[in-house]
PDB file of C-alpha atoms in Angstrom:
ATOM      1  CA  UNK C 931     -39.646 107.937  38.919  1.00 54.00           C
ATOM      2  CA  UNK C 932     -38.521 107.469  42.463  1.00 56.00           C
ATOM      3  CA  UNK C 933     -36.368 110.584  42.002  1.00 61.00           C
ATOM      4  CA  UNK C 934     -38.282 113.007  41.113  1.00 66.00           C
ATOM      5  CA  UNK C 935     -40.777 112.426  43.527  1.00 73.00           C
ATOM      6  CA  UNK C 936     -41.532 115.821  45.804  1.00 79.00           C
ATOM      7  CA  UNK C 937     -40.091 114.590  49.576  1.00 81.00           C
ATOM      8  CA  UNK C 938     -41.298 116.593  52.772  1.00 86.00           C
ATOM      9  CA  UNK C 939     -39.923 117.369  55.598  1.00 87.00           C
ATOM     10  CA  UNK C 940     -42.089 117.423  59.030  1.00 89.00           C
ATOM     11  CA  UNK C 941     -39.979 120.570  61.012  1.00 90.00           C
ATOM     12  CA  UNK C 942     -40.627 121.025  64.651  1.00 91.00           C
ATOM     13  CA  UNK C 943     -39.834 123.636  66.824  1.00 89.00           C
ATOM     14  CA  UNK C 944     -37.374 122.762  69.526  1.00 85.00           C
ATOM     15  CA  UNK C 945     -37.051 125.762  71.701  1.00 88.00           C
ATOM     16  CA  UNK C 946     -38.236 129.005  71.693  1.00 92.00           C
ATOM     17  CA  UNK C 947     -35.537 131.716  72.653  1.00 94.00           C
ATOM     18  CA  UNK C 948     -37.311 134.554  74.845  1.00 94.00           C
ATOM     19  CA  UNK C 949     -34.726 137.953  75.083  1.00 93.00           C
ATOM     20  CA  UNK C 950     -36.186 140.629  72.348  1.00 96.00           C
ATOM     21  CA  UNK C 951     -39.198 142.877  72.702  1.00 96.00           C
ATOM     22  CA  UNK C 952     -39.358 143.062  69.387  1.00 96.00           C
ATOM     23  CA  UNK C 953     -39.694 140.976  66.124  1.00 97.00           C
ATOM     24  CA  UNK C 954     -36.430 138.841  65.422  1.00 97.00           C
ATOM     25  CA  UNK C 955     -34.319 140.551  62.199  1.00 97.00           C
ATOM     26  CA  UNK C 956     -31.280 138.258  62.322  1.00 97.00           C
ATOM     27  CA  UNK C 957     -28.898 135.144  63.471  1.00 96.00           C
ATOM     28  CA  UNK C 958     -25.890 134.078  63.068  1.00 95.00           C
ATOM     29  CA  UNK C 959     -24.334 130.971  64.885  1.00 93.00           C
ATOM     30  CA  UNK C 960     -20.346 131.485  66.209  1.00 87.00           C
ATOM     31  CA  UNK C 961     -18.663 129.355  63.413  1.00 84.00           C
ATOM     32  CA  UNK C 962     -17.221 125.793  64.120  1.00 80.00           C
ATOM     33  CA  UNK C 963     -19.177 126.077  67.163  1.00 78.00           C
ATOM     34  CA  UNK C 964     -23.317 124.729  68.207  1.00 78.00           C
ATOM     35  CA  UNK C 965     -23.358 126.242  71.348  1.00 84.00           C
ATOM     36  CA  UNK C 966     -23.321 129.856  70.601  1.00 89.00           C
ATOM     37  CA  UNK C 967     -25.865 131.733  68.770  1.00 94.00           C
ATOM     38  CA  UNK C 968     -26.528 135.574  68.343  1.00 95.00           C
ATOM     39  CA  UNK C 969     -29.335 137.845  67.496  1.00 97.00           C
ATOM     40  CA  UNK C 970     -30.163 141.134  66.114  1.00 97.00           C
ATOM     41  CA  UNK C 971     -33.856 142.776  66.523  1.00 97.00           C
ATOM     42  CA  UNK C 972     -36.232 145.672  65.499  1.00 96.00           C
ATOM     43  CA  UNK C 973     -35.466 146.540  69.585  1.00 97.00           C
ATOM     44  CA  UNK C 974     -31.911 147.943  68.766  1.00 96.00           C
ATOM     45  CA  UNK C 975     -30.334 144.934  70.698  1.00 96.00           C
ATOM     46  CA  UNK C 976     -28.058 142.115  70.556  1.00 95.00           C
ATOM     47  CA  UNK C 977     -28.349 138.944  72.324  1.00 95.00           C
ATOM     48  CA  UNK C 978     -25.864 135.906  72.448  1.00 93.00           C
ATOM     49  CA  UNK C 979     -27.305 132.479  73.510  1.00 93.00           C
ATOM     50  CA  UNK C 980     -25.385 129.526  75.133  1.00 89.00           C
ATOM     51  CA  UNK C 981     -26.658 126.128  74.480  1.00 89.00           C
ATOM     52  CA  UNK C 982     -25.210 123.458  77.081  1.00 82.00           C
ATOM     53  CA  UNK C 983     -26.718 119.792  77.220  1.00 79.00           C
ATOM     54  CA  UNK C 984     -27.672 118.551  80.886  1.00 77.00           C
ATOM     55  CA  UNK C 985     -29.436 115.052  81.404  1.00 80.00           C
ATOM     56  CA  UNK C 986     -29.669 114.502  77.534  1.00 82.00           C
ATOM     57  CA  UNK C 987     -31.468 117.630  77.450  1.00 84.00           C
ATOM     58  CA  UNK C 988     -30.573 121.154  75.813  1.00 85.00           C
ATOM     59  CA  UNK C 989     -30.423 124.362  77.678  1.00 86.00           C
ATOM     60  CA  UNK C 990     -30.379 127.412  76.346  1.00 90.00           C
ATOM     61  CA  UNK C 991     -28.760 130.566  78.219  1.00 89.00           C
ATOM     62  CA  UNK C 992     -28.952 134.391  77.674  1.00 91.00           C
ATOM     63  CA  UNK C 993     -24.850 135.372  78.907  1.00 89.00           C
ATOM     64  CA  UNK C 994     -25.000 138.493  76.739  1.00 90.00           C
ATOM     65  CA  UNK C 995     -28.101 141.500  76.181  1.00 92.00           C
ATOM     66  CA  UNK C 996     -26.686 144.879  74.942  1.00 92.00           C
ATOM     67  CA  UNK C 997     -28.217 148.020  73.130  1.00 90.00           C
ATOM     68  CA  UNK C 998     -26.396 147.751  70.059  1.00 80.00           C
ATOM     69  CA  UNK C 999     -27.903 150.901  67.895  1.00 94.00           C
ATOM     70  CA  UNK C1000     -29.977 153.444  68.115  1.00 95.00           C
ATOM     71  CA  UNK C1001     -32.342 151.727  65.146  1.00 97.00           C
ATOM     72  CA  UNK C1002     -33.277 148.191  64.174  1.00 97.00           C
ATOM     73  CA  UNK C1003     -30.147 145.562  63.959  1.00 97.00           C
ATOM     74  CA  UNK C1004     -30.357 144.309  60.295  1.00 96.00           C
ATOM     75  CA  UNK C1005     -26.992 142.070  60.520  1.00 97.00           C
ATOM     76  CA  UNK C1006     -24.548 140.602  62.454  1.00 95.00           C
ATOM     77  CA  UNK C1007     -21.982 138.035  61.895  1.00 94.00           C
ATOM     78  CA  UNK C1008     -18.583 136.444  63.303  1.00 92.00           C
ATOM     79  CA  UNK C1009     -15.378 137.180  62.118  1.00 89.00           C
ATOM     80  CA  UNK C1010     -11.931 137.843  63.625  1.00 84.00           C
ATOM     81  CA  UNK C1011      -9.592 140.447  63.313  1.00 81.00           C
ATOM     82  CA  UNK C1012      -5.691 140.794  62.578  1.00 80.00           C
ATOM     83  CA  UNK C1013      -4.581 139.421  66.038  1.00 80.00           C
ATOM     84  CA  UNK C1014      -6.724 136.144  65.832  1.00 80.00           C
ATOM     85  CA  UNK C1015      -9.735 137.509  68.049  1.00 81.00           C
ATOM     86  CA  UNK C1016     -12.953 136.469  67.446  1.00 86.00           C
ATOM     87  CA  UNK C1017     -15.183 139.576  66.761  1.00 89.00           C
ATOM     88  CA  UNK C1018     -19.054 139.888  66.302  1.00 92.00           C
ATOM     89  CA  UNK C1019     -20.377 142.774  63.965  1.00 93.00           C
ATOM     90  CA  UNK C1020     -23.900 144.537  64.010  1.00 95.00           C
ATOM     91  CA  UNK C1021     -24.984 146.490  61.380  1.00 96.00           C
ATOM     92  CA  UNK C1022     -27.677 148.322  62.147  1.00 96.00           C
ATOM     93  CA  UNK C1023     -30.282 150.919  60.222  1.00 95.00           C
ATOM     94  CA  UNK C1024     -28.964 153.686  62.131  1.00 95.00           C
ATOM     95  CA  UNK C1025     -26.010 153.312  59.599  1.00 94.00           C
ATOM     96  CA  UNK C1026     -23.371 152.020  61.846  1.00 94.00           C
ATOM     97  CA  UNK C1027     -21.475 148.818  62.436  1.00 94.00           C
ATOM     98  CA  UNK C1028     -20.393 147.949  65.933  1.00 93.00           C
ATOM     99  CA  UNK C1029     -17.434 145.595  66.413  1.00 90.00           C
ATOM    100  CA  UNK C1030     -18.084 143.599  69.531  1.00 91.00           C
ATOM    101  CA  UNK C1031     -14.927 142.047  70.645  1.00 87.00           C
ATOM    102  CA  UNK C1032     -15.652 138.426  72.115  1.00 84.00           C
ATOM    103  CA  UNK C1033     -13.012 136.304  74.566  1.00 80.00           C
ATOM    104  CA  UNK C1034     -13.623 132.767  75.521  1.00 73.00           C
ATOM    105  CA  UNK C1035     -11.989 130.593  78.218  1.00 70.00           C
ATOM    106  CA  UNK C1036     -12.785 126.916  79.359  1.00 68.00           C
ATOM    107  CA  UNK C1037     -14.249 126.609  82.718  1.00 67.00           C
ATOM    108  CA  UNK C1038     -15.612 123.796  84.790  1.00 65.00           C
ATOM    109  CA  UNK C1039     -18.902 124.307  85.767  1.00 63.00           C
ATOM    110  CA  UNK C1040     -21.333 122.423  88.093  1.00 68.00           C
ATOM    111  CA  UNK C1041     -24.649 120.319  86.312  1.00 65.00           C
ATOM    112  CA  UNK C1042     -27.224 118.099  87.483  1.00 65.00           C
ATOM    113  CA  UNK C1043     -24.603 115.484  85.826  1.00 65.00           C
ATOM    114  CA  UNK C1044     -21.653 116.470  87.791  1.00 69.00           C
ATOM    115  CA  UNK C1045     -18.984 118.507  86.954  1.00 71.00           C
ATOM    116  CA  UNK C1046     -18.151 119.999  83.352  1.00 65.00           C
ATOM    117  CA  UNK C1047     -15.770 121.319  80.539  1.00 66.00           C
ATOM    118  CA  UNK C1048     -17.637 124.269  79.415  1.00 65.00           C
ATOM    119  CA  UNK C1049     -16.630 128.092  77.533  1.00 66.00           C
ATOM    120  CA  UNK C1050     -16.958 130.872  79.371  1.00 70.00           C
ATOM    121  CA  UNK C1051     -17.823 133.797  77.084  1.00 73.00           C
ATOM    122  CA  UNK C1052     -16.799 137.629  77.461  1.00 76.00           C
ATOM    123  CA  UNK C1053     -17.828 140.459  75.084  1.00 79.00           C
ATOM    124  CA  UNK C1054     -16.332 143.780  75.193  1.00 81.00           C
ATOM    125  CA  UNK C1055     -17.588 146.511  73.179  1.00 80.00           C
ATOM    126  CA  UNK C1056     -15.122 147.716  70.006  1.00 78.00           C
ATOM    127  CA  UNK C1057     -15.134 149.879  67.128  1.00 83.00           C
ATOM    128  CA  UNK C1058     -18.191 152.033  65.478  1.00 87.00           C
ATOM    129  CA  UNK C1059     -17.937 152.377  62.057  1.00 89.00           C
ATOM    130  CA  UNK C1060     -20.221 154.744  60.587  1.00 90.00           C
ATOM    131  CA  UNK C1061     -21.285 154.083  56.858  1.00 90.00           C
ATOM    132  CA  UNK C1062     -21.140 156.762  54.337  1.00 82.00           C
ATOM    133  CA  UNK C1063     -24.130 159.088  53.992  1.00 76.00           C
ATOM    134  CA  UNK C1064     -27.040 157.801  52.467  1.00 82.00           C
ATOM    135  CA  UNK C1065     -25.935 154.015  53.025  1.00 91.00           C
ATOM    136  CA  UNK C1066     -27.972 151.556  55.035  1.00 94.00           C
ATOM    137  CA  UNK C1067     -26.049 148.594  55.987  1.00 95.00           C
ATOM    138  CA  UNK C1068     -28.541 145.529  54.675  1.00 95.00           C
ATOM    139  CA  UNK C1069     -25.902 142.740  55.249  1.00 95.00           C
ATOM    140  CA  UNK C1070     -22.524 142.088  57.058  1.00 95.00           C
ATOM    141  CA  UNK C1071     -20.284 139.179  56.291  1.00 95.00           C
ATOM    142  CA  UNK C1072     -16.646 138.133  57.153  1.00 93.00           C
ATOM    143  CA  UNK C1073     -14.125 136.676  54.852  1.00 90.00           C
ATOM    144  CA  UNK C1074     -13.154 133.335  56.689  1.00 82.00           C
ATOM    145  CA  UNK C1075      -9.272 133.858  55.797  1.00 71.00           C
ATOM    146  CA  UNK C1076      -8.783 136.984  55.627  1.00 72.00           C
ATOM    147  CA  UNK C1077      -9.703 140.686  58.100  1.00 80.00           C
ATOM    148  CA  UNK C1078     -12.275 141.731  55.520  1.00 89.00           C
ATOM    149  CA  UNK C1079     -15.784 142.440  55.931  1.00 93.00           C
ATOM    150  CA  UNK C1080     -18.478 142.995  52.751  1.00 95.00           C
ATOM    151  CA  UNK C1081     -21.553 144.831  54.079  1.00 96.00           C
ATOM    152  CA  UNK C1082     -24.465 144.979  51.646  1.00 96.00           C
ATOM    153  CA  UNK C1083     -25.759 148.496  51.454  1.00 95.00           C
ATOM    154  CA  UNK C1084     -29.413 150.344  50.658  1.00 94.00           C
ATOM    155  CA  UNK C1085     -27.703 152.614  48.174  1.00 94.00           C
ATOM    156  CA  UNK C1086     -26.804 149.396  45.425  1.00 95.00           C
ATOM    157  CA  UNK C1087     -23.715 149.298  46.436  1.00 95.00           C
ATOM    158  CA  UNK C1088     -21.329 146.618  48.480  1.00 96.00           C
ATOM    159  CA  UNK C1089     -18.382 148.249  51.057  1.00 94.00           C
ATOM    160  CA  UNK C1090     -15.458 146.208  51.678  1.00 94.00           C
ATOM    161  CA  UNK C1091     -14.052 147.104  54.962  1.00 92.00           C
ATOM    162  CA  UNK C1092     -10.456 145.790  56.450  1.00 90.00           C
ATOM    163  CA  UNK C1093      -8.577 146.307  59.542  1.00 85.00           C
ATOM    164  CA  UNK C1094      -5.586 148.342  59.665  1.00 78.00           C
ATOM    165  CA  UNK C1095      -2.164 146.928  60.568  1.00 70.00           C
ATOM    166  CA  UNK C1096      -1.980 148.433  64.006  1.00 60.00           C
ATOM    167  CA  UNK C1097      -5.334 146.686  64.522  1.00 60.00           C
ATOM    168  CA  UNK C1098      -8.423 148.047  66.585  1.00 65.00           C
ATOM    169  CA  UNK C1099      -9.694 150.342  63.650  1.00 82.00           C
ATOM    170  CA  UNK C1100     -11.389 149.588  60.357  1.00 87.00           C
ATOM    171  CA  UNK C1101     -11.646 151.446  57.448  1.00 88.00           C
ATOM    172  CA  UNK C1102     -13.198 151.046  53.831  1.00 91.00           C
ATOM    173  CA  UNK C1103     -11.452 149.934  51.897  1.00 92.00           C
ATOM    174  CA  UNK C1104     -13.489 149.769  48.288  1.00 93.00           C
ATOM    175  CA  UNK C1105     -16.948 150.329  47.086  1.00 94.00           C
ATOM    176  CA  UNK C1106     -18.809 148.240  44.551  1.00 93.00           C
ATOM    177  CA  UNK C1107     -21.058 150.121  42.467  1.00 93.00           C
ATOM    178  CA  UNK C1108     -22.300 147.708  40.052  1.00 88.00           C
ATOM    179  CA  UNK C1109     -25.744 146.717  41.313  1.00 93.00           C
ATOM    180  CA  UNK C1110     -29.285 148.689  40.143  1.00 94.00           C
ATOM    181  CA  UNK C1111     -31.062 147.587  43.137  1.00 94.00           C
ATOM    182  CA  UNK C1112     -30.679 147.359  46.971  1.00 93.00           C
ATOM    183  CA  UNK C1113     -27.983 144.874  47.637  1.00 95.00           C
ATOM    184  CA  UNK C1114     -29.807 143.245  50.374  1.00 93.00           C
ATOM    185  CA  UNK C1115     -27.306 139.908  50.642  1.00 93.00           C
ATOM    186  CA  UNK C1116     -23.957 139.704  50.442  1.00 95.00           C
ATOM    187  CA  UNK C1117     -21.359 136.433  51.379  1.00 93.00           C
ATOM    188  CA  UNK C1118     -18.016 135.064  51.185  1.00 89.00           C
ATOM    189  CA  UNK C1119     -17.398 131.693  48.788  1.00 80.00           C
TER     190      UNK C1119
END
């Protein structure tokens, strides 16, 4: 049957990004966008690429490099907090989350094609929140409607974090303790 026949897929790489010195850990791509991408690494830094398209052809950037943690980045994800910023979180083995706070603007900018609409990107370093003793953060993901974080943890369990009403601080706000195992994954539906 046509159907049930095994399809594959040829994959090809089209670009290799060049900013750790050590092995990759994670990604995450800045939602409803393609041109910006972040990454987390066993080298305790964060680095956002910009992808712009000159002559038909993709570019990508390094605009961002930061030492996030003192250990390996295990997570990071997008999110925004309470007054509509967009936010990036690490979490990191060195149990802390960093809240990276990130501002865009359009700019015109010059290319081989002429002049261009393009964002200009602007991180500014937030909130640490340290995780309870004994908890590795695994996982970090946002709630798309909503200022709440999950964070998968080492110790079985999953943290829910939120951000108070005066904004800039986070606290937890419940802990699942329902899982045998490391919860190594954790997302929003």
């Amino acid at each position: 049957d046509a159907d049930q026949q095994e399809r594959t897929i040829d994959w090809a790489c089209l670009e290799t990004l060049k900013g750790h010195t050590g092995p990759v850990t994670c990604l995450a791509w800045l939602p409803g966008a393609s041109d910006l991408l972040a990454s987390g690494s066993f080298d305790e830094h964060i680095v956002v690429w910009n992808n712009t398209i000159s002559r038909g052809r993709s570019i990508w950037t390094r605009i961002f490099r930061a030492s996030a943690h003192s250990d390996v980045v295990n997570s990071l994800c997008f999110g925004r907090n309470l007054r509509g910023d967009m936010l990036l979180a690490t979490a990191s083995a060195d149990r802390t989350i960093m809240m990276w706070r990130l501002n865009v603007r359009q700019v015109q900018r010059e290319t081989l094609d002429g002049p261009v609409n393009a964002n200009a990107y602007l991180f500014s370093k937030g909130e640490r929140i340290t995780v309870s003793a004994g908890a590795t953060p695994r996982c970090c993901s946002f709630r798309e409607d909503s200022i709440l974080m999950a964070v998968a943890c080492n110790d079985n369990t999953v943290r829910l974090y939120e951000e108070s009403e005066g904004g800039n601080n986070w606290r937890q706000a419940d802990v699942v303790k329902r899982h045998a195992q490391t919860v190594n994954w954790v997302a929003f539906g």
